[in-house]
């Protein structure tokens, strides 16, 4: 269950400005049926050069409907230039905040507004910012990720997904999104707070290393040896040297030396640390 | 907020039966002993545990010694798969389906990362398996076939007894997650080839925090939780006595109520479903025949599930949805996607799951309030009027759905 503010609930239950303006001066669209939410914004200018009326139609969850309704309230009475300065943060702030997983609803509002303003100026409306599509599942471009990341000070992949949906589907674009984040925050000279995924093998304390070696032997090595009637025992760990002893059929097997160096060592290097050397000691 | 609560989300969790609470209470009070103790005081709680085991065995058609008490359905599922893999270390292949509960699905996805080969069997548009495909998937190196008895989202029932025979013929262990099926589908394990079965107490009107794993006598087993000798060394940890007593009572009640589930509850579900289908552009997800008697998954095209749920919630009606906004991810539920439910419908799916505690009056209440909620949301939707004008309604039934990579 989402923790919605009373304002979100109010604008969901009784949204204002629902509908579509006939002969509007601008039409803007964002999202799509496939993506799970979509917004169509229409507005009409008054004689004073300000937005006289605005209406919305939204397919989506409670926070999408509330964000859309608030958007129409926020732009009414503003000049197009003033409206162009509104961002998703203004929408979210007006609602008293949105759950972080729902921030993309406020971003959809901003996108529809940008689309409508482009339409007002007679420019071609694109459902998304121009640029190269990074997230195929939700059709999010690199430009859009960059803009939202900068506007909302987003540094992690998870935040990007919460705000733009990018990376929330098949996840195959995670690396690309991370590259965009690396690039923009490196360019800004800011110290990137980046979640590196997957982590390169972190520096382990001695106790962590011992535990991880034991776990890896138990999970990755022992079952395979047991299948051949053998077993392995961890004798000691001296720095990067792992001393083991073989049991059962393994201990008298001529191929055991090969078993050790190739199999056990490769497993330990894969799961624990790259510099481990396995040596056999006689019991 | 309405004071009334109409609870129709029993596949998520069920109302705790007052009889079960009453049966459990003494074990939160005077009867606090440890069943492993040598003194009479502790030993006095060993007998209620064995009585509970007997009641559960009677419900399942199993021997009491074949049952292990666990903490939940997920633990039972994880334990079963792990046991099959650890006791057949030479076998590196696992078979399951794409519509399993995360307790099995995510465990199997993790197995892939650990180097196992896993076959995730697809389902058709009705959520059914192709049995030839199941049989052909079983190989010499298949350690375990784990297929749910009934689906939690759609209620669709798989022919697990038949699949268990296929697995047995090829020497693979067969496990079924029967969390949703127990108490609704007659089960007589001794007449089947099922090796392991998982169930959970809180879907059976017992509280959360207790489950059962059935392990057929003679099935190779390795414990998941290691420690003391409890449960004959198959599941360490001091017995959760009150909850085990509770799940025993739940088994007794489930046996007694099975007929009602399949008659009165089924009739209520059918009335609810047929009533909901009268709303324009609405369809049922999942095969309507091979299905649990209590579950109804319907999709309302061009509306989004979370909005429907919030509308229902304000009226005290509890249901759930497979829409993106409620699935905890940004895409609709994996079950609806595996079935190829089109996105026009997947986002607007609502699941009602009934129990013996529901009444016809409650069904009428839902049927009275659902149409205005859908109508209001469709009036806000930018797609509804256009789809209606273009004659696209119901087209979802024929259009291709999500295609999984």
XYZ file of C-alpha atoms in Angstrom:
688
model
C 0.000 0.000 0.000
C 1.342 3.410 -0.975
C 1.582 6.208 1.559
C -0.210 9.004 -0.266
C -0.633 12.477 1.198
C -4.137 13.762 1.802
C -3.630 16.112 -1.119
C -2.889 13.228 -3.488
C -5.994 11.428 -2.237
C -8.084 14.576 -2.652
C -6.944 15.197 -6.228
C -7.456 11.517 -7.061
C -10.939 11.300 -5.585
C -12.109 14.694 -6.830
C -9.833 15.747 -9.648
C -10.389 19.206 -11.106
C -10.195 20.145 -14.801
C -11.006 16.699 -16.182
C -11.684 16.536 -19.891
C -10.564 17.930 -23.195
C -10.848 21.541 -24.385
C -12.522 21.983 -27.751
C -10.375 23.844 -30.270
C -7.464 24.164 -27.851
C -4.444 26.365 -28.459
C -2.155 23.539 -27.420
C -2.274 19.765 -27.031
C 0.404 17.786 -25.212
C 0.739 14.071 -24.626
C 3.015 11.876 -22.544
C 3.172 8.205 -21.632
C 1.294 5.412 -23.357
C -1.257 2.729 -22.698
C 1.443 0.074 -22.909
C 3.547 1.803 -20.265
C 0.686 1.803 -17.792
C 0.075 5.521 -17.645
C -0.645 8.266 -20.121
C -1.658 11.913 -19.979
C -3.281 14.218 -22.523
C -3.164 17.928 -21.683
C -5.043 20.671 -23.540
C -5.041 24.401 -22.825
C -6.494 27.591 -24.216
C -5.069 31.107 -24.048
C -7.015 34.092 -22.779
C -6.981 37.553 -24.328
C -4.530 38.702 -21.655
C -1.893 36.342 -23.039
C -2.224 33.974 -20.107
C -3.459 30.390 -20.004
C -7.180 30.789 -19.402
C -8.206 27.162 -19.171
C -6.499 23.788 -19.006
C -7.885 20.278 -18.937
C -6.443 16.779 -18.649
C -7.284 13.164 -19.373
C -5.226 10.494 -17.633
C -4.973 6.740 -17.673
C -3.021 5.624 -14.650
C -2.757 5.200 -10.930
C -3.929 7.579 -8.221
C -0.714 9.615 -8.200
C -0.804 9.972 -12.000
C -4.351 11.312 -11.900
C -3.555 13.656 -8.997
C -0.343 14.913 -10.662
C -2.224 15.639 -13.885
C -4.984 17.527 -12.159
C -2.476 19.614 -10.203
C -0.587 20.381 -13.398
C -3.678 22.010 -14.879
C -4.133 24.083 -11.721
C -0.498 25.187 -11.754
C -0.468 26.431 -15.335
C -3.749 28.312 -15.277
C -3.177 32.065 -15.152
C 0.458 31.762 -16.237
C 1.984 32.972 -19.492
C 3.416 30.221 -21.665
C 6.911 31.443 -20.753
C 6.111 31.179 -17.053
C 4.531 27.759 -17.505
C 7.614 26.554 -19.361
C 9.601 27.018 -16.154
C 7.460 24.540 -14.194
C 9.109 21.209 -13.432
C 8.072 17.886 -11.999
C 9.287 19.111 -8.613
C 6.646 21.839 -8.570
C 3.957 19.204 -9.139
C 5.317 16.871 -6.459
C 5.800 19.726 -3.989
C 2.253 20.971 -4.536
C 0.987 17.495 -3.613
C 3.045 17.455 -0.440
C 5.389 14.916 -1.981
C 4.939 11.582 -3.742
C 6.271 8.143 -2.789
C 9.702 7.905 -4.434
C 8.591 5.013 -6.637
C 5.844 7.286 -7.968
C 7.944 10.308 -8.900
C 7.619 9.308 -12.555
C 3.993 10.458 -12.356
C 5.146 14.032 -11.748
C 7.720 13.687 -14.548
C 4.922 12.589 -16.888
C 3.118 15.832 -16.033
C 6.163 17.890 -16.908
C 6.603 15.963 -20.173
C 3.008 16.552 -21.220
C 3.455 20.246 -20.467
C 6.648 20.440 -22.555
C 4.865 18.638 -25.349
C 1.933 21.070 -25.170
C 4.208 24.126 -25.180
C 6.065 22.775 -28.219
C 2.725 22.297 -29.893
C 1.729 25.851 -28.945
C 4.831 27.149 -30.714
C 3.891 25.109 -33.749
C 6.643 22.592 -33.279
C 6.210 18.926 -33.982
C 5.178 17.015 -30.884
C 7.265 14.044 -29.983
C 5.967 11.825 -27.230
C 9.429 11.805 -25.734
C 12.397 14.099 -25.786
C 14.566 13.745 -28.807
C 17.731 11.760 -28.393
C 18.586 8.118 -28.528
C 16.210 5.644 -26.892
C 18.025 3.956 -24.026
C 15.204 2.070 -22.317
C 13.337 0.106 -24.970
C 10.672 -1.113 -22.541
C 9.442 2.378 -21.693
C 10.886 4.344 -24.609
C 13.074 6.677 -22.539
C 15.867 8.576 -24.290
C 19.314 9.560 -23.063
C 18.367 13.264 -23.259
C 15.379 12.707 -21.028
C 17.378 10.750 -18.464
C 19.986 13.463 -18.455
C 17.476 16.284 -18.043
C 15.543 14.596 -15.211
C 18.740 13.522 -13.460
C 20.090 17.061 -13.462
C 16.787 18.714 -12.518
C 16.219 16.390 -9.564
C 19.849 15.764 -8.570
C 19.589 12.042 -9.214
C 22.737 9.983 -8.814
C 21.660 6.352 -8.769
C 20.118 3.946 -11.218
C 17.270 3.286 -8.790
C 16.419 6.981 -8.658
C 16.425 7.188 -12.450
C 13.982 4.281 -12.594
C 11.716 5.878 -9.992
C 11.618 9.173 -11.871
C 11.584 8.103 -15.524
C 10.763 4.362 -15.434
C 13.921 3.797 -17.489
C 15.488 0.489 -16.504
C 12.334 -0.765 -14.807
C 11.513 -3.412 -17.402
C 13.917 -5.949 -18.838
C 16.854 -4.211 -17.119
C 19.126 -4.639 -20.132
C 19.814 -0.888 -20.277
C 21.176 -0.607 -16.725
C 24.730 -0.303 -17.906
C 23.838 2.449 -20.375
C 21.985 4.424 -17.715
C 24.950 4.103 -15.398
C 27.195 5.428 -18.161
C 24.941 8.462 -18.598
C 25.060 9.122 -14.856
C 28.832 8.711 -14.797
C 29.173 11.107 -17.687
C 26.922 13.904 -16.457
C 28.179 13.892 -12.889
C 31.787 13.594 -13.933
C 31.267 16.539 -16.302
C 29.724 18.560 -13.495
C 32.780 17.835 -11.429
C 30.533 16.435 -8.755
C 31.570 13.392 -6.843
C 29.219 10.755 -8.156
C 27.341 8.769 -5.550
C 27.127 5.776 -7.786
C 25.892 2.327 -6.954
C 28.239 0.178 -8.957
C 26.532 -2.965 -10.106
C 27.769 -5.606 -9.971
C 30.335 -4.688 -7.358
C 33.876 -5.440 -8.295
C 35.275 -7.715 -5.620
C 35.341 -5.555 -2.563
C 38.194 -5.463 -0.086
C 37.481 -8.124 2.483
C 38.489 -8.275 6.118
C 40.209 -11.501 7.175
C 37.070 -12.777 8.852
C 34.914 -11.951 5.826
C 37.410 -13.651 3.577
C 37.490 -16.805 5.698
C 33.719 -16.939 5.793
C 33.393 -16.413 2.080
C 35.994 -19.095 1.334
C 34.158 -21.552 3.580
C 30.839 -20.723 1.954
C 32.237 -21.048 -1.531
C 33.812 -24.426 -0.768
C 30.544 -25.631 0.719
C 28.358 -24.377 -2.100
C 30.492 -24.557 -5.216
C 33.161 -27.139 -4.591
C 32.074 -29.789 -2.127
C 28.966 -31.017 -3.984
C 31.031 -31.632 -7.126
C 33.735 -33.515 -5.280
C 31.189 -35.539 -3.351
C 29.627 -36.625 -6.609
C 32.924 -38.351 -7.325
C 33.117 -39.856 -3.856
C 35.559 -37.288 -2.531
C 35.524 -34.355 -0.163
C 37.559 -31.325 0.763
C 38.557 -29.822 4.093
C 39.738 -26.295 4.717
C 42.899 -26.463 6.852
C 44.120 -22.873 7.061
C 44.280 -19.531 5.275
C 47.587 -17.675 5.224
C 47.176 -14.375 3.429
C 46.346 -15.270 -0.137
C 47.216 -18.940 0.356
C 44.351 -21.365 0.976
C 45.477 -24.670 2.465
C 43.119 -27.569 1.906
C 43.147 -31.275 2.373
C 41.408 -33.805 0.188
C 39.379 -36.706 1.525
C 37.959 -39.932 0.166
C 38.716 -40.908 -3.385
C 40.141 -37.451 -4.092
C 43.088 -37.955 -1.707
C 44.553 -40.853 -3.660
C 43.570 -39.642 -7.086
C 46.360 -38.795 -9.486
C 44.218 -36.097 -11.013
C 43.675 -34.421 -7.663
C 46.388 -31.865 -8.270
C 44.572 -30.772 -11.396
C 41.270 -30.794 -9.532
C 42.697 -28.400 -7.036
C 44.442 -25.887 -9.183
C 41.901 -25.715 -11.929
C 38.622 -26.210 -10.198
C 38.869 -25.131 -6.557
C 41.132 -22.198 -7.259
C 39.002 -20.920 -10.112
C 35.890 -21.116 -7.953
C 37.555 -19.282 -5.084
C 38.919 -16.651 -7.420
C 35.493 -16.205 -8.965
C 33.618 -15.809 -5.707
C 36.186 -14.503 -3.206
C 39.341 -12.795 -4.457
C 41.380 -12.816 -7.642
C 44.726 -13.458 -5.976
C 44.011 -16.659 -4.045
C 46.342 -19.630 -4.441
C 45.189 -23.086 -3.414
C 47.679 -25.569 -1.948
C 47.079 -29.091 -0.818
C 48.419 -30.296 2.521
C 48.545 -33.928 3.521
C 46.394 -34.667 6.547
C -13.882 5.976 4.796
C -16.654 3.466 5.123
C -16.752 1.427 8.314
C -17.715 -1.727 6.493
C -15.007 -4.203 5.499
C -15.704 -6.611 2.658
C -12.672 -8.871 2.559
C -12.179 -10.531 -0.827
C -8.407 -10.882 -0.858
C -8.088 -14.360 0.622
C -5.369 -15.480 -1.793
C -3.188 -12.806 -0.180
C -4.089 -13.817 3.338
C -7.242 -15.015 5.024
C -9.238 -14.047 8.057
C -8.035 -15.966 11.122
C -10.777 -18.320 12.256
C -11.923 -17.661 15.842
C -11.780 -21.424 16.574
C -8.119 -21.414 15.591
C -7.291 -18.474 17.854
C -9.050 -20.243 20.708
C -7.069 -23.434 20.091
C -3.792 -21.491 20.093
C -4.317 -19.317 23.165
C -3.328 -21.826 25.893
C 0.097 -22.153 24.245
C 0.726 -18.445 24.680
C -0.140 -18.875 28.358
C 0.372 -21.744 30.799
C 1.500 -24.263 28.218
C 4.796 -22.615 27.402
C 7.023 -25.679 27.703
C 9.619 -26.847 25.222
C 8.543 -30.129 23.646
C 12.161 -31.333 23.651
C 12.433 -31.118 27.439
C 12.750 -34.239 29.534
C 10.327 -33.062 32.200
C 6.637 -33.733 32.031
C 5.805 -30.018 31.831
C 7.669 -29.608 28.543
C 6.661 -32.991 27.238
C 3.030 -31.974 27.656
C 3.259 -29.755 24.568
C 4.780 -32.496 22.419
C 1.466 -34.275 22.182
C -0.496 -31.283 20.735
C 2.170 -30.965 18.050
C 1.692 -34.586 17.072
C -2.079 -34.130 17.120
C -1.708 -31.185 14.747
C 0.512 -33.289 12.503
C -2.137 -35.999 12.492
C -4.861 -33.560 11.474
C -2.785 -32.132 8.644
C -1.885 -35.655 7.495
C -5.584 -36.517 7.374
C -6.332 -33.466 5.211
C -3.551 -34.339 2.759
C -3.886 -38.110 2.703
C -0.340 -38.447 4.010
C 1.338 -40.201 6.914
C 2.070 -37.914 9.885
C 5.772 -38.758 9.663
C 5.887 -37.300 6.171
C 5.111 -33.768 7.377
C 7.591 -31.124 8.493
C 6.405 -27.910 10.141
C 8.087 -24.787 8.760
C 7.732 -21.031 9.176
C 5.848 -20.338 5.927
C 5.114 -21.476 2.396
C 8.252 -19.810 1.087
C 10.471 -21.746 3.491
C 8.759 -24.977 2.438
C 9.329 -24.175 -1.255
C 12.972 -23.205 -0.792
C 13.619 -26.248 1.390
C 12.075 -28.630 -1.130
C 14.078 -27.408 -4.109
C 17.285 -27.194 -2.111
C 16.801 -30.724 -0.769
C 16.360 -32.189 -4.232
C 19.457 -30.420 -5.564
C 21.687 -31.208 -2.600
C 20.732 -34.875 -2.549
C 21.248 -35.258 -6.310
C 24.442 -33.225 -6.785
C 25.105 -34.806 -10.168
C 21.886 -33.373 -11.586
C 22.032 -29.749 -12.645
C 18.690 -29.213 -14.366
C 15.479 -27.841 -12.835
C 12.013 -27.438 -14.367
C 9.406 -24.945 -13.238
C 6.892 -22.590 -14.858
C 6.850 -18.906 -15.674
C 3.786 -18.334 -13.525
C 5.065 -19.666 -10.189
C 4.850 -17.698 -6.978
C 8.055 -15.700 -6.324
C 8.916 -18.219 -3.572
C 9.756 -20.690 -6.349
C 10.363 -18.372 -9.296
C 12.964 -16.139 -7.678
C 14.679 -19.114 -6.056
C 14.984 -20.723 -9.499
C 16.253 -17.506 -11.062
C 18.930 -17.487 -8.402
C 19.788 -21.100 -9.302
C 20.545 -19.907 -12.835
C 23.078 -17.475 -11.398
C 24.563 -20.346 -9.409
C 25.184 -22.347 -12.564
C 22.100 -24.551 -12.779
C 20.082 -24.878 -15.942
C 16.428 -24.028 -15.365
C 13.570 -24.569 -17.817
C 10.794 -22.034 -17.225
C 7.783 -23.561 -18.955
C 5.419 -21.167 -20.739
C 1.628 -21.106 -20.422
C -0.989 -20.338 -23.044
C -3.458 -17.450 -23.188
C -5.700 -19.285 -20.695
C -2.795 -19.817 -18.316
C -2.616 -23.567 -19.030
C 0.448 -25.761 -19.544
C 1.127 -27.895 -22.614
C 1.620 -31.346 -21.061
C 3.611 -32.724 -24.010
C 5.981 -29.862 -23.562
C 6.257 -30.592 -19.848
C 7.058 -34.250 -20.508
C 9.617 -33.443 -23.186
C 11.366 -31.006 -20.887
C 12.186 -33.696 -18.312
C 15.716 -35.050 -18.852
C 18.064 -37.550 -17.283
C 19.825 -34.763 -15.395
C 16.605 -33.117 -14.170
C 16.895 -33.023 -10.397
C 13.467 -31.585 -9.662
C 10.261 -30.502 -11.358
C 8.512 -27.838 -9.265
C 5.077 -26.801 -10.511
C 2.356 -25.072 -8.516
C -0.957 -26.818 -7.944
C -3.043 -23.671 -8.381
C -2.077 -20.171 -9.429
C -2.450 -17.430 -6.842
C -3.397 -14.716 -9.338
C -5.795 -16.492 -11.668
C -6.730 -19.601 -9.680
C -5.876 -21.783 -12.682
C -5.241 -25.390 -11.607
C -2.416 -27.437 -13.129
C -2.744 -31.248 -13.484
C 0.087 -31.854 -11.032
C -0.837 -35.479 -10.347
C -0.312 -36.285 -14.010
C 2.909 -34.270 -14.176
C 4.169 -36.019 -11.028
C 3.801 -39.366 -12.814
C 5.773 -38.030 -15.779
C 8.545 -36.879 -13.466
C 8.613 -40.175 -11.632
C 8.868 -42.121 -14.876
C 12.000 -40.177 -15.733
C 13.529 -40.304 -12.264
C 13.059 -36.667 -11.302
C 11.746 -35.446 -7.950
C 8.362 -33.727 -8.186
C 7.453 -30.837 -5.895
C 4.302 -28.733 -5.912
C 3.550 -25.396 -4.287
C 0.006 -26.137 -3.138
C -0.393 -23.030 -1.018
C -3.546 -21.951 -2.869
C -4.918 -25.424 -3.558
C -5.041 -26.942 -0.076
C -8.521 -26.728 1.374
C -10.078 -26.033 -2.007
C -8.953 -28.999 -4.102
C -9.313 -32.543 -2.720
C -5.814 -33.899 -2.120
C -4.893 -37.495 -1.360
C -1.136 -37.683 -1.543
C -0.802 -41.410 -0.987
C -2.561 -42.005 -4.309
C -0.196 -39.707 -6.197
C 3.448 -39.670 -7.277
C 4.033 -36.259 -5.696
C 7.285 -36.330 -3.717
C 7.050 -32.975 -1.970
C 4.296 -30.437 -1.347
C 4.322 -26.987 0.276
C 1.483 -25.255 2.046
C 0.965 -22.206 4.196
C -1.188 -21.670 7.275
C -2.374 -18.145 6.666
C -4.223 -19.037 3.472
C -6.170 -21.566 5.531
C -7.467 -19.182 8.202
C -4.508 -19.818 10.538
C -2.221 -16.863 11.359
C 0.870 -15.922 9.345
C 4.134 -17.584 10.335
C 3.573 -21.303 9.921
C 3.746 -23.686 6.977
C 4.146 -27.348 6.159
C 6.387 -29.312 3.854
C 5.295 -32.803 2.898
C 8.154 -35.134 2.007
C 7.098 -38.552 0.767
C 8.640 -41.381 2.750
C 11.777 -42.553 0.977
C 12.459 -39.226 -0.765
C 16.061 -38.130 -0.310
C 16.136 -35.091 1.916
C 18.680 -32.550 3.159
C 17.602 -29.993 5.765
C 17.649 -26.313 4.834
C 17.894 -25.030 8.397
C 20.519 -26.954 10.323
C 20.787 -27.132 14.084
C 18.879 -29.120 16.667
C 17.133 -32.428 16.189
C 13.590 -31.016 15.950
C 11.262 -32.459 13.302
C 13.461 -35.592 13.291
C 16.465 -33.535 12.274
C 14.770 -32.288 9.114
C 14.038 -28.746 10.265
C 16.008 -27.368 13.192
C 14.657 -24.690 15.507
C 12.433 -24.929 18.554
C 8.905 -25.776 17.469
C 6.542 -22.811 17.082
C 4.028 -24.594 19.280
C 1.024 -22.201 19.235
C 1.165 -21.806 15.466
C 1.607 -25.511 14.832
C -1.468 -26.129 16.971
C -3.184 -23.412 14.922
C -2.352 -24.932 11.564
C -3.520 -28.319 12.861
C -6.877 -26.808 13.736
C -6.890 -25.092 10.327
C -6.417 -28.456 8.621
C -9.363 -29.873 10.539
C -11.577 -26.920 9.552
C -10.383 -26.958 5.933
C -11.385 -30.592 5.592
C -14.814 -29.820 7.023
C -15.271 -26.732 4.819
C -13.988 -28.124 1.525
C -17.505 -28.920 0.339
C -18.734 -25.427 1.133
C -15.761 -23.920 -0.702
C -16.764 -25.880 -3.789
C -20.491 -25.184 -3.597
C -21.554 -22.005 -1.801
C -18.271 -20.094 -2.250
C -18.079 -21.184 -5.883
C -21.625 -19.944 -6.473
C -20.760 -16.582 -4.886
C -17.650 -16.301 -7.045
C -19.657 -17.114 -10.162
C -22.308 -14.552 -9.293
C -19.634 -11.929 -8.684
C -17.806 -12.780 -11.890
C -20.881 -12.827 -14.090
C -22.002 -9.543 -12.577
C -18.630 -7.909 -13.228
C -18.609 -9.175 -16.810
C -21.698 -7.083 -17.442
C -19.470 -4.023 -17.228
C -18.497 -3.127 -20.782
C -15.097 -4.306 -22.121
C -14.325 -6.678 -19.269
C -12.809 -10.146 -19.433
C -11.774 -13.026 -17.203
C -8.077 -13.896 -16.921
C -7.395 -17.626 -16.843
C -9.275 -20.767 -17.799
C -12.725 -20.664 -16.236
C -13.080 -24.432 -15.910
C -9.769 -25.646 -14.486
C -9.826 -23.146 -11.693
C -10.094 -22.718 -7.927
C -13.652 -22.164 -6.718
C -12.845 -18.935 -4.870
C -10.748 -16.927 -7.333
C -11.876 -14.435 -9.943
C -9.403 -12.376 -11.960
C -11.058 -9.855 -14.245
C -9.618 -7.110 -16.397
C -11.319 -3.822 -17.079
C -9.902 -2.443 -20.302
C -8.520 1.089 -20.436
C -8.416 1.632 -16.683
C -5.543 1.177 -14.302
C -5.748 -1.314 -11.436
C -4.393 0.757 -8.588
C -6.985 3.447 -9.206
C -9.722 0.814 -9.088
C -8.323 -0.648 -5.858
C -8.222 2.747 -4.165
C -11.788 3.390 -5.240
C -12.800 0.017 -3.778
C -10.736 0.567 -0.653
C -12.639 3.764 0.136
C -15.758 1.596 0.249
C -14.078 -0.968 2.495
C -13.715 -3.519 -0.289
C -10.399 -5.410 -0.235
C -9.078 -6.909 -3.477
C -5.763 -6.883 -5.345
C -4.423 -6.159 -8.816
C -1.768 -7.386 -11.208
C -1.227 -3.919 -12.633
C 2.201 -2.360 -12.866
C 1.469 0.222 -10.202
C 0.633 -2.426 -7.631
C 3.015 -5.192 -8.605
C 5.948 -3.405 -7.003
C 7.603 -3.082 -10.394
C 6.853 -0.994 -13.439
C 5.398 -3.841 -15.449
C 2.204 -5.843 -14.946
C 2.422 -9.113 -13.018
C 4.632 -11.855 -14.420
C 1.618 -14.183 -14.539
C -0.456 -11.936 -16.799
C 2.573 -11.252 -18.988
C 3.341 -14.963 -19.305
C -0.267 -15.519 -20.388
C 0.084 -12.794 -22.996
C -2.724 -10.673 -21.586
C -2.669 -7.489 -23.708
C -1.544 -4.334 -21.994
C -4.942 -2.715 -22.512
C -6.241 -5.302 -20.063
C -3.234 -6.306 -17.933
C -3.003 -2.887 -16.293
C -6.674 -3.048 -15.376
C -6.734 -6.490 -13.775
C -8.431 -6.999 -10.426
C -8.408 -10.198 -8.397
C -11.181 -11.061 -5.988
C -10.535 -14.130 -3.845
C -13.367 -15.255 -1.616
C -13.640 -17.445 1.454
C -16.330 -19.148 3.506
C -16.682 -15.909 5.459
C -18.100 -14.036 2.455
C -21.840 -13.602 1.992
C -24.144 -12.971 -0.939
C -24.868 -9.551 0.520
C -21.190 -8.697 0.164
C -21.142 -9.825 -3.458
C -24.151 -7.595 -4.124
C -22.352 -4.706 -2.419
C -19.341 -5.095 -4.732
C -21.536 -5.453 -7.811
C -23.398 -2.307 -6.833
C -20.265 -0.191 -6.407
C -17.919 -1.486 -9.071
C -19.605 -0.086 -12.223
C -19.527 3.572 -11.071
C -15.829 3.279 -10.146
C -14.959 1.943 -13.597
C -17.196 4.495 -15.291
C -15.556 7.393 -13.423
C -12.016 6.252 -14.292
C -12.907 5.631 -17.913
C -14.341 9.135 -18.121
C -10.929 10.473 -17.060
C -9.021 8.170 -19.429
C -7.747 9.656 -22.705
C -8.230 6.302 -24.466
C -11.700 5.177 -23.524
C -13.860 7.433 -25.661
C -11.642 6.916 -28.695
C -11.468 3.140 -28.293
C -15.213 3.014 -27.947
C -15.719 5.160 -31.035
C -13.233 3.120 -33.057
C -14.867 -0.142 -32.034
C -11.765 -1.439 -30.287
C -13.487 -2.617 -27.144
C -12.928 -6.237 -26.358
C -10.332 -6.283 -29.075
C -7.916 -7.155 -26.310
C -9.306 -10.666 -26.407
C -7.780 -11.134 -29.840
C -4.796 -8.829 -29.943
C -1.373 -10.160 -29.150
C -0.158 -9.439 -25.666
C 3.165 -8.886 -24.052
C 5.846 -10.991 -25.583
C 8.457 -12.154 -23.136
C 12.067 -12.109 -24.228
